[in-house]
Amino acid sequence: MTSSWRAVPALSGAMALAGVLVGQVVVTANERWKAKREDLHRWHAERLKLYLEFTDAFETFRNELSDFLKYGPKQVDLGFEHGRPMYDMTNRTRLISTTLVHDAAVGAWAAAFCCLGDVLKEFSAHVESLDAEDREAFVASLEDEPEEALAFLREVVSAHSDALSKASVIFNDAVRAELGVPGRTAPREWKQRKRPALKRILPRSARGV
């Protein structure tokens, strides 16, 4: 009888200890869950910020290209440094994004770089093809009527316009898929493969075909 009475406090103590341990486990699990949730939210915000910056850089490039054709080199100093921000951001996406988004970013940058390269190449070739008198007249026309003087570049830009638009849409859809944003911007005919391939983004001339 005495031993059974002694067992009561021991049992109560064991139950109290078990309750404390269970409570501690619950608290620890809850803290870990909160920390994981906060970490995911932080990385979500970091990725979203980077992707918006990349989109802004891509659209800025397209706008500057359009302004260059309208206002000439006096107003827009178009050069290869315009593709540098996008290139730097593709390296950053390699670290914090999925392969899908990184591939789409590389495709967008490559499409912009190829377009810029062809425009500058055609511009240089046109200038070099002129004799001294015609070159002087061309420089004067760039001052007075730049849009007309640069009309020969429209065909070059037009050849890249579809590739640039497609690269932009592929990047946006890759970001939507990664961040869980509902909706899709790509037409059905573009949904051939989940991972964007450069040969489907770049024009034939840029692929060496």
Coordinates of C-alpha atoms in Angstrom, one line a residue:
M1 CA 0.0 0.0 0.0
T2 CA 2.8 2.3 0.9
S3 CA 4.6 1.6 -2.3
S4 CA 1.6 2.4 -4.3
W5 CA 1.2 5.8 -2.6
R6 CA 4.8 6.5 -3.4
A7 CA 4.2 5.7 -7.0
V8 CA 1.6 8.5 -7.3
P9 CA 4.0 11.4 -7.0
A10 CA 6.6 9.7 -9.2
L11 CA 4.0 9.1 -11.9
S12 CA 2.8 12.7 -11.6
G13 CA 6.3 13.9 -11.9
A14 CA 6.9 11.8 -15.0
M15 CA 3.8 13.1 -16.6
A16 CA 4.7 16.6 -15.8
L17 CA 8.2 16.1 -17.3
A18 CA 6.6 14.5 -20.4
G19 CA 4.3 17.5 -20.7
V20 CA 7.3 19.9 -20.5
L21 CA 9.2 17.8 -23.1
V22 CA 6.2 17.7 -25.5
G23 CA 5.7 21.4 -25.1
Q24 CA 9.3 22.1 -25.8
V25 CA 9.2 19.9 -28.9
V26 CA 6.1 21.8 -30.1
V27 CA 7.7 25.2 -29.5
T28 CA 10.9 24.1 -31.2
A29 CA 9.0 22.8 -34.2
N30 CA 7.0 25.9 -34.4
E31 CA 10.1 28.1 -34.3
R32 CA 11.7 26.1 -37.0
W33 CA 8.6 26.4 -39.1
K34 CA 8.4 30.1 -38.6
A35 CA 12.1 30.5 -39.4
K36 CA 11.7 28.4 -42.6
R37 CA 8.7 30.4 -43.6
E38 CA 10.5 33.7 -43.0
D39 CA 13.5 32.4 -45.0
L40 CA 11.3 31.4 -47.9
H41 CA 9.6 34.8 -47.8
R42 CA 12.9 36.6 -47.8
W43 CA 14.2 34.6 -50.8
H44 CA 10.9 35.1 -52.6
A45 CA 11.3 38.8 -52.1
E46 CA 14.9 38.8 -53.2
R47 CA 14.1 36.8 -56.4
L48 CA 11.2 39.0 -57.2
K49 CA 13.3 42.1 -56.8
L50 CA 16.0 40.7 -59.1
Y51 CA 13.5 39.6 -61.8
L52 CA 11.8 43.0 -61.8
E53 CA 15.2 44.7 -62.2
F54 CA 16.1 42.3 -65.1
T55 CA 12.7 43.0 -66.8
D56 CA 13.3 46.8 -66.4
A57 CA 16.8 46.5 -67.9
F58 CA 15.5 44.5 -70.8
E59 CA 12.7 46.9 -71.6
T60 CA 15.0 49.9 -71.1
F61 CA 17.3 48.4 -73.8
R62 CA 14.3 48.0 -76.2
N63 CA 13.2 51.6 -75.5
E64 CA 16.7 53.0 -76.0
L65 CA 17.0 51.0 -79.3
S66 CA 13.8 52.6 -80.5
D67 CA 14.9 56.0 -79.4
F68 CA 18.2 55.5 -81.2
L69 CA 16.4 55.0 -84.5
K70 CA 14.3 58.1 -83.9
Y71 CA 16.8 60.5 -82.5
G72 CA 20.2 59.2 -83.5
P73 CA 23.5 58.8 -81.7
K74 CA 23.5 62.4 -80.5
Q75 CA 20.6 61.7 -78.2
V76 CA 21.2 58.0 -77.5
D77 CA 24.7 56.7 -77.1
L78 CA 24.0 53.1 -78.1
G79 CA 26.9 50.7 -77.3
F80 CA 27.6 47.2 -76.0
E81 CA 27.7 48.6 -72.4
H82 CA 23.9 48.7 -72.7
G83 CA 23.8 44.9 -72.5
R84 CA 26.1 44.8 -69.4
P85 CA 23.4 45.2 -66.7
M86 CA 21.4 42.2 -68.1
Y87 CA 24.6 40.1 -68.3
D88 CA 25.4 40.9 -64.6
M89 CA 21.9 40.0 -63.6
T90 CA 22.0 36.6 -65.4
N91 CA 25.0 35.7 -63.2
R92 CA 22.9 36.7 -60.1
T93 CA 20.0 34.5 -61.3
R94 CA 22.4 31.6 -61.5
L95 CA 22.8 31.8 -57.7
I96 CA 19.2 32.3 -56.4
S97 CA 16.8 31.2 -59.2
T98 CA 15.7 27.9 -60.7
T99 CA 17.4 26.6 -63.9
L100 CA 14.2 27.5 -65.8
V101 CA 14.4 31.2 -64.9
H102 CA 18.2 31.3 -65.4
D103 CA 17.9 29.8 -68.9
A104 CA 15.2 32.3 -69.7
A105 CA 17.3 35.2 -68.5
V106 CA 20.3 34.0 -70.6
G107 CA 18.0 33.7 -73.6
A108 CA 16.7 37.2 -73.1
W109 CA 20.1 38.7 -72.7
A110 CA 21.5 36.8 -75.7
A111 CA 18.6 38.0 -77.9
A112 CA 19.3 41.6 -76.9
F113 CA 23.0 41.2 -77.4
C114 CA 22.6 39.7 -80.8
C115 CA 20.2 42.5 -81.8
L116 CA 22.6 45.2 -80.6
G117 CA 25.6 43.6 -82.3
D118 CA 23.8 43.5 -85.6
V119 CA 22.6 47.1 -85.3
L120 CA 26.1 48.4 -84.5
K121 CA 27.7 46.2 -87.2
E122 CA 25.3 47.5 -89.8
F123 CA 25.8 51.1 -88.7
S124 CA 29.6 50.7 -88.9
A125 CA 29.4 49.0 -92.3
H126 CA 27.2 51.8 -93.7
V127 CA 29.5 54.5 -92.5
E128 CA 32.6 52.7 -93.9
S129 CA 30.9 52.3 -97.3
L130 CA 30.6 56.1 -97.7
D131 CA 33.2 58.3 -99.3
A132 CA 34.3 61.4 -97.5
E133 CA 31.7 63.6 -99.1
D134 CA 28.8 61.2 -98.5
R135 CA 30.0 60.6 -95.0
E136 CA 29.9 64.3 -94.2
A137 CA 26.4 64.4 -95.7
F138 CA 25.4 61.4 -93.5
V139 CA 26.7 63.1 -90.4
A140 CA 24.7 66.2 -91.2
S141 CA 21.5 64.2 -91.8
L142 CA 22.0 62.5 -88.4
E143 CA 21.8 66.0 -86.9
D144 CA 18.8 67.2 -88.9
E145 CA 16.7 64.1 -89.7
P146 CA 18.1 61.2 -87.7
E147 CA 15.0 59.0 -88.2
E148 CA 15.3 59.2 -92.0
A149 CA 19.1 58.9 -91.9
L150 CA 18.9 55.7 -89.9
A151 CA 16.0 54.1 -91.9
F152 CA 18.4 51.5 -93.2
L153 CA 18.6 50.0 -89.7
R154 CA 14.8 49.3 -89.4
E155 CA 15.1 46.1 -91.3
V156 CA 17.8 44.8 -89.0
V157 CA 15.8 45.7 -85.9
S158 CA 12.7 44.2 -87.4
A159 CA 14.5 40.9 -88.0
H160 CA 15.1 40.7 -84.2
S161 CA 11.8 42.0 -82.9
D162 CA 10.1 38.6 -82.8
A163 CA 13.0 37.1 -81.0
L164 CA 13.1 39.9 -78.4
S165 CA 9.3 39.7 -77.8
K166 CA 9.5 35.9 -77.5
A167 CA 12.4 36.0 -75.1
S168 CA 10.6 38.5 -72.9
V169 CA 7.5 36.4 -72.7
I170 CA 9.5 33.2 -72.0
F171 CA 11.3 35.0 -69.1
N172 CA 8.0 36.3 -67.6
D173 CA 6.4 32.9 -67.8
A174 CA 9.4 31.2 -66.2
V175 CA 9.2 33.7 -63.3
R176 CA 5.5 33.1 -62.9
A177 CA 6.1 29.4 -62.7
E178 CA 8.9 29.7 -60.1
L179 CA 7.1 32.2 -57.9
G180 CA 3.7 30.6 -58.2
V181 CA 2.1 33.5 -59.9
P182 CA -1.1 32.5 -61.7
G183 CA -1.5 33.2 -65.4
R184 CA 0.5 32.8 -68.6
T185 CA 1.6 35.2 -71.3
A186 CA 3.0 32.9 -73.9
P187 CA 0.8 31.8 -76.8
R188 CA 0.1 28.1 -77.1
E189 CA 2.4 27.6 -80.0
W190 CA 5.3 28.6 -77.8
K191 CA 4.6 25.9 -75.3
Q192 CA 6.7 23.2 -77.0
R193 CA 9.1 22.6 -74.2
K194 CA 9.2 23.7 -70.6
R195 CA 12.9 24.8 -70.7
P196 CA 13.6 27.7 -73.1
A197 CA 16.2 26.8 -75.7
L198 CA 18.3 29.5 -77.3
K199 CA 17.6 28.1 -80.8
R200 CA 13.9 28.9 -80.3
I201 CA 14.7 32.4 -79.1
L202 CA 17.4 33.7 -81.3
P203 CA 16.9 34.5 -85.0
R204 CA 18.4 32.1 -87.6
S205 CA 21.2 34.5 -88.4
A206 CA 22.4 34.6 -84.8
R207 CA 22.5 30.8 -84.6
G208 CA 24.8 30.5 -87.6
V209 CA 22.2 28.7 -89.7

